[in-house]
Amino acid sequence: MIDLRSDTVTKPTQEMRLAMFEAEVGDDVYGEDPTVNKLEEIAAHVLGKEAALFVTSGTQGNQLAVLAQTSPGDEIIMERDSHLFYYEGGAASALAGVQMRTIKGIGGAFSLDSLKRAIRSDDIHFPDTSLICLENTHNRAGGRAIPYQQMRSVYETASSFEVKVHLDGARLFNAAAALGCSAEDLASCSDTVSLCLSKGLGAPAGSVLAGSAETIKKARKWRKRLGGGMRQTGILAAPGIIAITKMAERLTEDHIHAKMLAEGIREIHGLSVVNEVDTNIVLVDVSALNQTNGHILEALKKEGILAVAFGEDVIRFTTHYDVSESDIQQTLQKINNILKIQR
Ligand SMILES: Cc1ncc(COP(=O)(O)O)c(CN[C@H](C(=O)O)[C@H](C)O)c1O
C-alpha cells in the first residue's frame, strides 16, 4: 500500500525505536522523567519560548493553548477552515466554554481588516476576544505556508488590542522549509505554538506546546485535569527528540515528491490540482470525471493507493517520510490506469 492519506501515518524510524528501547524514564507527573524534560527543553529552545509541554496530540496542544489563555464566555477568532474549528469536535466550546468566531481567509490567512472588524470592542453586550488562532502550514488551504510578514502583522495587530495569539504549528517545520526561515521566526509571531512530532517529523505520537513559563504552567495543570498527566513517557519523548532535532531537514524531500505528484497529475486529462503545492499536500479536483471522489478513492485503494476525500469533489494526497520517489511514479501510473479503464 502507498499510504498518501496523511503524514500522520508515518512510522518511527529504526533510530527512534532504539531510542524508545533505551530511553531513561521517570514519573513525569512528578517532573522526574529525564527524557521528557530534555524534549521539553529542546522544544522550548527550538521554538524560542520560555517553556514547553509534551502533549498527546496536536488537538490536545491546541486545546491546552485555548484553556490556558481564555476564560469561559470569551470569543476566540480563527480562520474558517482551520483545524481548531473544522476538525476538533467543537472542543474549544465543550472544554474551555469559549465561542469560536471564524473569518474566511484566502489561502488560509485572513486580512487585517477582517481581523480588526472581528475583534470585539468593550461593550457589555459583547464577549471578550481573548485569543486569535493561526495555522501554518494551513491544512485545508492545501498545506499552504503563510508568509512570515503576514503572521507578523497579525501578531502586531493582536498585541495592539492586547489579544493573545496561538499558532497551530502542526506542520510548522514544513512551513519554515517552504519559506526559507526558521521555525523560531514563525513561532515569534505567537504567544503559544503547538508542533506535531508525529506527522512529517516521524515520531510515533505526541506534540509539544510552547509559550511563556506562566502559560505552560497553566497548560500543564489543564493537561492533568484532563487526565493527560502520564508517567514514564520518556519512551515516547525519546523519538520526539529525534523528530525535532533530526527530521526537519528532510522535509524538502516530501515537498519535492508532492510537486512531482502534482506535475504528473496536471498532465492527466480530467484532473486538476487546486492548490499551489508549496509543501507536502496535493489537492486534486476530480469533478470533471463525473464521479464522486468516493468512487475514485475506492478504485485507488484497489490499486494499492490510499488517499482521503477533502470536501465533495477533492481528494487530498499527502507525502511524507514513508513515501519514496518510486511510490510517486507508481501512484501516477495507477491513476492513469484507473482513468484509462474508466474511459
Ligand atoms: C493543522 C493541524 N492541526 C492539528 C492537527 C491535529 O493533530 P492530531 O490531534 O491528529 O495529532 C492536525 C491533524 N490533521 C489530520 C490530517 O491532516 O490528516 C486530521 C485532519 O486531523 C492538523 O492537520
Short mmCIF file of C-alpha atoms and ligand atoms in Angstrom, two decimals:
data_model
loop_
_atom_site.label_atom_id
_atom_site.label_comp_id
_atom_site.label_asym_id
_atom_site.label_seq_id
_atom_site.Cartn_x
_atom_site.Cartn_y
_atom_site.Cartn_z
CA MET A 1 0.00 0.00 0.00
CA ILE A 2 1.20 3.51 -0.83
CA ASP A 3 -0.39 5.50 2.00
CA LEU A 4 -0.95 9.11 0.97
CA ARG A 5 -3.88 9.71 3.36
CA SER A 6 -1.85 11.88 5.71
CA ASP A 7 1.58 12.48 7.21
CA THR A 8 0.05 11.23 10.47
CA VAL A 9 0.65 7.68 9.18
CA THR A 10 4.46 7.94 9.35
CA LYS A 11 6.04 5.10 11.32
CA PRO A 12 9.00 5.59 13.69
CA THR A 13 12.47 5.09 12.22
CA GLN A 14 14.81 2.33 13.45
CA GLU A 15 16.79 5.02 15.29
CA MET A 16 13.58 6.12 17.04
CA ARG A 17 12.69 2.54 18.02
CA LEU A 18 16.14 2.03 19.52
CA ALA A 19 15.86 5.35 21.39
CA MET A 20 12.49 4.19 22.76
CA PHE A 21 14.06 0.97 23.99
CA GLU A 22 17.00 2.74 25.64
CA ALA A 23 15.08 5.76 26.98
CA GLU A 24 15.83 6.85 30.53
CA VAL A 25 12.47 7.25 32.29
CA GLY A 26 10.91 8.55 35.50
CA ASP A 27 7.49 9.66 36.73
CA ASP A 28 6.60 12.67 34.58
CA VAL A 29 3.75 13.78 36.88
CA TYR A 30 6.49 14.46 39.47
CA GLY A 31 8.57 16.10 36.70
CA GLU A 32 11.11 13.29 37.01
CA ASP A 33 11.23 11.83 33.52
CA PRO A 34 14.65 12.98 32.24
CA THR A 35 13.81 12.28 28.59
CA VAL A 36 10.54 14.22 28.68
CA ASN A 37 12.34 17.08 30.44
CA LYS A 38 15.02 17.04 27.74
CA LEU A 39 12.43 17.08 24.93
CA GLU A 40 10.58 20.00 26.55
CA GLU A 41 13.83 21.93 26.97
CA ILE A 42 14.87 21.33 23.36
CA ALA A 43 11.40 22.22 22.06
CA ALA A 44 11.34 25.50 24.04
CA HIS A 45 14.77 26.38 22.67
CA VAL A 46 13.98 25.47 19.06
CA LEU A 47 10.70 27.42 19.17
CA GLY A 48 12.21 30.40 21.01
CA LYS A 49 9.88 30.19 24.01
CA GLU A 50 10.46 30.09 27.78
CA ALA A 51 8.91 26.65 28.29
CA ALA A 52 7.29 23.71 26.50
CA LEU A 53 4.98 20.83 27.39
CA PHE A 54 4.89 17.34 25.84
CA VAL A 55 1.26 16.57 24.95
CA THR A 56 -0.60 13.61 23.46
CA SER A 57 -1.58 15.16 20.14
CA GLY A 58 -1.90 18.29 18.05
CA THR A 59 -5.50 18.57 19.15
CA GLN A 60 -4.53 18.45 22.81
CA GLY A 61 -1.83 21.06 22.20
CA ASN A 62 -4.35 23.40 20.59
CA GLN A 63 -6.96 22.87 23.28
CA LEU A 64 -4.48 23.43 26.12
CA ALA A 65 -3.46 26.69 24.45
CA VAL A 66 -7.12 27.76 24.47
CA LEU A 67 -7.72 26.61 28.06
CA ALA A 68 -4.60 28.35 29.36
CA GLN A 69 -5.27 31.70 27.64
CA THR A 70 -9.04 32.22 27.77
CA SER A 71 -11.94 32.32 30.23
CA PRO A 72 -15.39 30.76 29.77
CA GLY A 73 -17.63 33.10 27.75
CA ASP A 74 -14.73 34.57 25.78
CA GLU A 75 -14.66 34.60 22.00
CA ILE A 76 -11.70 33.26 20.04
CA ILE A 77 -11.01 34.05 16.39
CA MET A 78 -9.69 31.67 13.73
CA GLU A 79 -9.76 31.13 10.01
CA ARG A 80 -12.95 29.37 8.84
CA ASP A 81 -11.23 26.16 7.66
CA SER A 82 -8.70 25.90 10.49
CA HIS A 83 -8.21 22.56 12.21
CA LEU A 84 -9.23 24.05 15.56
CA PHE A 85 -12.64 24.89 14.11
CA TYR A 86 -13.14 22.24 11.45
CA TYR A 87 -11.74 19.04 12.99
CA GLU A 88 -11.61 19.24 16.81
CA GLY A 89 -15.16 18.26 17.65
CA GLY A 90 -16.09 21.69 18.98
CA ALA A 91 -13.61 21.04 21.83
CA ALA A 92 -12.88 24.73 22.46
CA SER A 93 -16.56 25.28 23.28
CA ALA A 94 -17.03 21.98 25.09
CA LEU A 95 -13.89 22.23 27.24
CA ALA A 96 -12.97 25.92 27.53
CA GLY A 97 -16.53 27.25 27.20
CA VAL A 98 -15.50 29.78 24.55
CA GLN A 99 -17.27 30.66 21.33
CA MET A 100 -15.37 30.32 18.08
CA ARG A 101 -15.68 33.17 15.61
CA THR A 102 -14.38 32.29 12.16
CA ILE A 103 -13.11 34.53 9.40
CA LYS A 104 -13.00 33.30 5.81
CA GLY A 105 -9.40 33.72 4.73
CA ILE A 106 -7.59 33.48 1.40
CA GLY A 107 -5.04 30.69 1.31
CA GLY A 108 -5.66 30.12 5.00
CA ALA A 109 -4.84 33.70 6.04
CA PHE A 110 -7.42 36.34 6.91
CA SER A 111 -6.91 40.06 6.15
CA LEU A 112 -6.01 42.56 8.87
CA ASP A 113 -9.20 44.49 8.12
CA SER A 114 -11.39 41.44 8.66
CA LEU A 115 -9.45 40.67 11.84
CA LYS A 116 -9.85 44.19 13.25
CA ARG A 117 -13.58 44.06 12.47
CA ALA A 118 -13.90 40.72 14.27
CA ILE A 119 -12.14 41.79 17.49
CA ARG A 120 -14.86 42.83 19.96
CA SER A 121 -14.94 46.32 21.46
CA ASP A 122 -15.53 46.78 25.18
CA ASP A 123 -19.34 46.62 25.24
CA ILE A 124 -21.44 44.97 27.92
CA HIS A 125 -23.31 43.03 25.22
CA PHE A 126 -20.15 41.55 23.76
CA PRO A 127 -17.93 38.63 24.78
CA ASP A 128 -14.26 39.49 25.23
CA THR A 129 -11.96 38.46 22.39
CA SER A 130 -9.12 36.68 24.16
CA LEU A 131 -7.30 34.59 21.55
CA ILE A 132 -6.55 34.65 17.83
CA CYS A 133 -5.57 31.28 16.33
CA LEU A 134 -3.31 30.94 13.29
CA GLU A 135 -2.36 27.75 11.43
CA ASN A 136 0.87 27.34 9.48
CA THR A 137 1.07 25.41 7.24
CA HIS A 138 -2.68 25.56 6.69
CA ASN A 139 -4.07 22.07 6.09
CA ARG A 140 -7.35 22.88 4.29
CA ALA A 141 -5.61 25.56 2.21
CA GLY A 142 -3.58 22.69 0.77
CA GLY A 143 -0.68 22.85 3.20
CA ARG A 144 -0.03 26.48 2.31
CA ALA A 145 2.91 28.12 4.01
CA ILE A 146 1.69 31.51 5.20
CA PRO A 147 4.43 34.15 4.77
CA TYR A 148 6.23 35.43 7.85
CA GLN A 149 5.22 39.05 7.23
CA GLN A 150 1.52 38.14 7.16
CA MET A 151 1.88 36.40 10.51
CA ARG A 152 3.94 39.24 11.96
CA SER A 153 1.28 41.83 11.06
CA VAL A 154 -1.48 39.71 12.63
CA TYR A 155 0.61 39.39 15.80
CA GLU A 156 1.26 43.14 15.94
CA THR A 157 -2.44 43.88 15.41
CA ALA A 158 -3.42 41.37 18.11
CA SER A 159 -0.87 42.87 20.53
CA SER A 160 -2.26 46.38 19.88
CA PHE A 161 -5.65 45.04 21.04
CA GLU A 162 -3.99 43.12 23.92
CA VAL A 163 -5.24 39.83 22.47
CA LYS A 164 -3.06 36.70 22.65
CA VAL A 165 -2.13 34.62 19.58
CA HIS A 166 -1.87 30.82 19.34
CA LEU A 167 -0.14 29.23 16.36
CA ASP A 168 -1.26 25.74 15.35
CA GLY A 169 2.10 24.67 14.00
CA ALA A 170 1.25 21.03 13.41
CA ARG A 171 3.36 21.33 10.23
CA LEU A 172 5.47 24.33 11.31
CA PHE A 173 8.71 22.86 10.02
CA ASN A 174 7.09 22.29 6.62
CA ALA A 175 6.21 25.99 6.58
CA ALA A 176 9.73 27.00 7.63
CA ALA A 177 11.28 24.80 4.93
CA ALA A 178 8.98 26.23 2.24
CA LEU A 179 9.55 29.85 3.35
CA GLY A 180 13.29 29.52 3.92
CA CYS A 181 13.06 30.78 7.50
CA SER A 182 13.31 29.09 10.89
CA ALA A 183 10.53 27.58 12.96
CA GLU A 184 11.55 30.09 15.64
CA ASP A 185 10.98 33.01 13.24
CA LEU A 186 7.40 31.87 12.63
CA ALA A 187 6.79 30.99 16.29
CA SER A 188 7.91 34.52 17.23
CA CYS A 189 4.57 35.69 15.76
CA SER A 190 2.61 33.95 18.51
CA ASP A 191 2.33 33.69 22.29
CA THR A 192 1.89 29.91 22.17
CA VAL A 193 2.76 27.44 19.44
CA SER A 194 1.90 23.75 19.08
CA LEU A 195 4.11 21.48 16.97
CA CYS A 196 3.28 17.91 15.89
CA LEU A 197 6.15 15.45 16.34
CA SER A 198 4.06 12.63 14.88
CA LYS A 199 3.39 13.97 11.37
CA GLY A 200 6.15 14.62 8.87
CA LEU A 201 8.74 14.53 11.65
CA GLY A 202 8.02 10.82 12.03
CA ALA A 203 7.60 10.28 15.79
CA PRO A 204 5.04 7.63 16.77
CA ALA A 205 2.94 10.04 18.83
CA GLY A 206 2.79 13.40 20.50
CA SER A 207 3.16 17.11 20.07
CA VAL A 208 4.71 19.94 22.06
CA LEU A 209 3.08 23.17 23.18
CA ALA A 210 5.49 26.07 23.82
CA GLY A 211 4.97 29.50 25.35
CA SER A 212 5.75 31.62 28.42
CA ALA A 213 6.63 29.73 31.61
CA GLU A 214 3.41 31.07 33.18
CA THR A 215 1.18 29.91 30.31
CA ILE A 216 2.84 26.49 30.06
CA LYS A 217 2.40 26.04 33.84
CA LYS A 218 -1.35 26.66 33.35
CA ALA A 219 -1.41 24.30 30.35
CA ARG A 220 0.32 21.60 32.41
CA LYS A 221 -2.35 21.92 35.11
CA TRP A 222 -5.10 21.69 32.46
CA ARG A 223 -3.43 18.65 30.94
CA LYS A 224 -3.53 16.99 34.40
CA ARG A 225 -7.19 17.96 34.86
CA LEU A 226 -7.94 16.25 31.55
CA GLY A 227 -6.14 13.10 32.66
CA GLY A 228 -3.14 13.80 30.44
CA GLY A 229 -0.55 13.51 33.22
CA MET A 230 1.32 10.41 32.08
CA ARG A 231 4.10 8.55 33.86
CA GLN A 232 7.23 7.06 32.21
CA THR A 233 6.54 8.93 28.95
CA GLY A 234 10.23 9.18 28.13
CA ILE A 235 9.58 6.15 25.95
CA LEU A 236 7.54 8.44 23.66
CA ALA A 237 9.63 11.57 24.24
CA ALA A 238 12.83 9.86 23.04
CA PRO A 239 11.64 9.56 19.40
CA GLY A 240 10.23 13.07 19.77
CA ILE A 241 13.76 14.36 20.42
CA ILE A 242 14.96 12.69 17.23
CA ALA A 243 11.94 14.11 15.37
CA ILE A 244 12.57 17.70 16.42
CA THR A 245 16.36 17.63 16.11
CA LYS A 246 16.94 15.48 13.02
CA MET A 247 13.85 15.04 10.85
CA ALA A 248 13.03 18.63 9.84
CA GLU A 249 15.91 18.88 7.39
CA ARG A 250 14.49 16.12 5.14
CA LEU A 251 11.00 17.72 4.78
CA THR A 252 12.02 19.37 1.49
CA GLU A 253 12.13 15.81 0.07
CA ASP A 254 8.43 15.45 0.85
CA HIS A 255 7.80 18.81 -0.80
CA ILE A 256 9.69 17.72 -3.94
CA HIS A 257 7.67 14.48 -4.04
CA ALA A 258 4.43 16.47 -3.70
CA LYS A 259 5.46 18.73 -6.59
CA MET A 260 6.32 15.66 -8.72
CA LEU A 261 2.90 14.18 -7.96
CA ALA A 262 1.18 17.47 -8.80
CA GLU A 263 3.08 17.87 -12.09
CA GLY A 264 2.17 14.32 -13.10
CA ILE A 265 -1.49 14.81 -12.19
CA ARG A 266 -1.70 18.09 -14.12
CA GLU A 267 -0.90 16.07 -17.26
CA ILE A 268 -3.78 13.69 -16.69
CA HIS A 269 -6.93 14.68 -18.58
CA GLY A 270 -9.88 15.28 -16.28
CA LEU A 271 -7.91 16.03 -13.15
CA SER A 272 -6.87 19.44 -11.81
CA VAL A 273 -4.59 20.36 -8.93
CA VAL A 274 -6.33 23.10 -6.94
CA ASN A 275 -3.55 24.26 -4.59
CA GLU A 276 -0.09 25.81 -5.01
CA VAL A 277 1.68 22.71 -3.58
CA ASP A 278 4.34 24.61 -1.68
CA THR A 279 4.69 21.84 0.92
CA ASN A 280 3.57 18.19 1.20
CA ILE A 281 -0.13 18.34 0.34
CA VAL A 282 -1.71 17.98 -3.14
CA LEU A 283 -5.43 18.73 -3.55
CA VAL A 284 -6.94 17.25 -6.71
CA ASP A 285 -10.34 18.20 -8.14
CA VAL A 286 -11.94 15.13 -9.75
CA SER A 287 -15.31 16.75 -10.62
CA ALA A 288 -14.59 16.66 -14.39
CA LEU A 289 -14.66 12.86 -14.18
CA ASN A 290 -18.36 12.99 -13.26
CA GLN A 291 -17.75 10.52 -10.46
CA THR A 292 -17.76 11.01 -6.68
CA ASN A 293 -14.38 11.19 -5.02
CA GLY A 294 -15.56 8.14 -3.05
CA HIS A 295 -15.58 6.07 -6.25
CA ILE A 296 -12.14 7.29 -7.22
CA LEU A 297 -10.79 6.58 -3.71
CA GLU A 298 -12.22 3.05 -3.89
CA ALA A 299 -10.61 2.43 -7.28
CA LEU A 300 -7.30 3.84 -5.98
CA LYS A 301 -7.49 1.59 -2.93
CA LYS A 302 -7.94 -1.48 -5.18
CA GLU A 303 -4.73 -0.37 -6.91
CA GLY A 304 -2.93 -0.07 -3.56
CA ILE A 305 -3.08 3.71 -3.23
CA LEU A 306 -4.66 5.35 -0.16
CA ALA A 307 -5.80 8.98 -0.12
CA VAL A 308 -8.63 10.92 1.58
CA ALA A 309 -11.70 12.85 0.50
CA PHE A 310 -11.38 16.61 1.08
CA GLY A 311 -14.86 18.00 0.54
CA GLU A 312 -17.22 16.99 -2.28
CA ASP A 313 -15.02 16.70 -5.37
CA VAL A 314 -11.49 16.96 -4.00
CA ILE A 315 -9.01 14.28 -2.99
CA ARG A 316 -6.04 15.05 -0.73
CA PHE A 317 -2.70 13.32 -1.25
CA THR A 318 -0.07 13.92 1.46
CA THR A 319 3.57 12.97 1.02
CA HIS A 320 5.73 12.01 3.97
CA TYR A 321 8.80 10.12 5.19
CA ASP A 322 7.42 6.70 4.18
CA VAL A 323 6.64 7.74 0.58
CA SER A 324 9.51 7.44 -1.92
CA GLU A 325 10.02 8.87 -5.39
CA SER A 326 9.18 5.50 -6.94
CA ASP A 327 5.96 5.46 -4.90
CA ILE A 328 5.06 8.75 -6.61
CA GLN A 329 5.81 7.30 -10.07
CA GLN A 330 3.74 4.20 -9.22
CA THR A 331 0.87 6.37 -7.96
CA LEU A 332 0.79 8.34 -11.22
CA GLN A 333 0.85 5.13 -13.27
CA LYS A 334 -2.02 3.66 -11.25
CA ILE A 335 -4.11 6.82 -11.55
CA ASN A 336 -3.60 6.72 -15.32
CA ASN A 337 -4.54 3.01 -15.39
CA ILE A 338 -7.74 3.65 -13.45
CA LEU A 339 -8.81 6.51 -15.70
CA LYS A 340 -7.98 4.57 -18.89
CA ILE A 341 -10.16 1.66 -17.74
CA GLN A 342 -12.99 4.03 -16.88
CA ARG A 343 -12.94 5.86 -20.19
C1 LIG B 1 -3.17 21.71 11.10
C2 LIG B 1 -3.45 20.60 12.07
N1 LIG B 1 -3.52 20.90 13.39
C3 LIG B 1 -3.78 19.93 14.31
C4 LIG B 1 -3.98 18.62 13.92
C5 LIG B 1 -4.32 17.60 14.99
O1 LIG B 1 -3.28 16.74 15.21
P1 LIG B 1 -3.62 15.36 15.95
O2 LIG B 1 -4.61 15.67 17.03
O3 LIG B 1 -4.19 14.46 14.90
O4 LIG B 1 -2.30 14.90 16.48
C6 LIG B 1 -3.90 18.27 12.57
C7 LIG B 1 -4.12 16.82 12.16
N2 LIG B 1 -4.64 16.75 10.85
C8 LIG B 1 -5.06 15.44 10.42
C9 LIG B 1 -4.62 15.29 8.96
O5 LIG B 1 -4.25 16.32 8.35
O6 LIG B 1 -4.68 14.16 8.46
C10 LIG B 1 -6.58 15.28 10.56
C11 LIG B 1 -7.33 16.16 9.60
O7 LIG B 1 -6.93 15.64 11.86
C12 LIG B 1 -3.64 19.26 11.62
O8 LIG B 1 -3.58 18.99 10.31
#
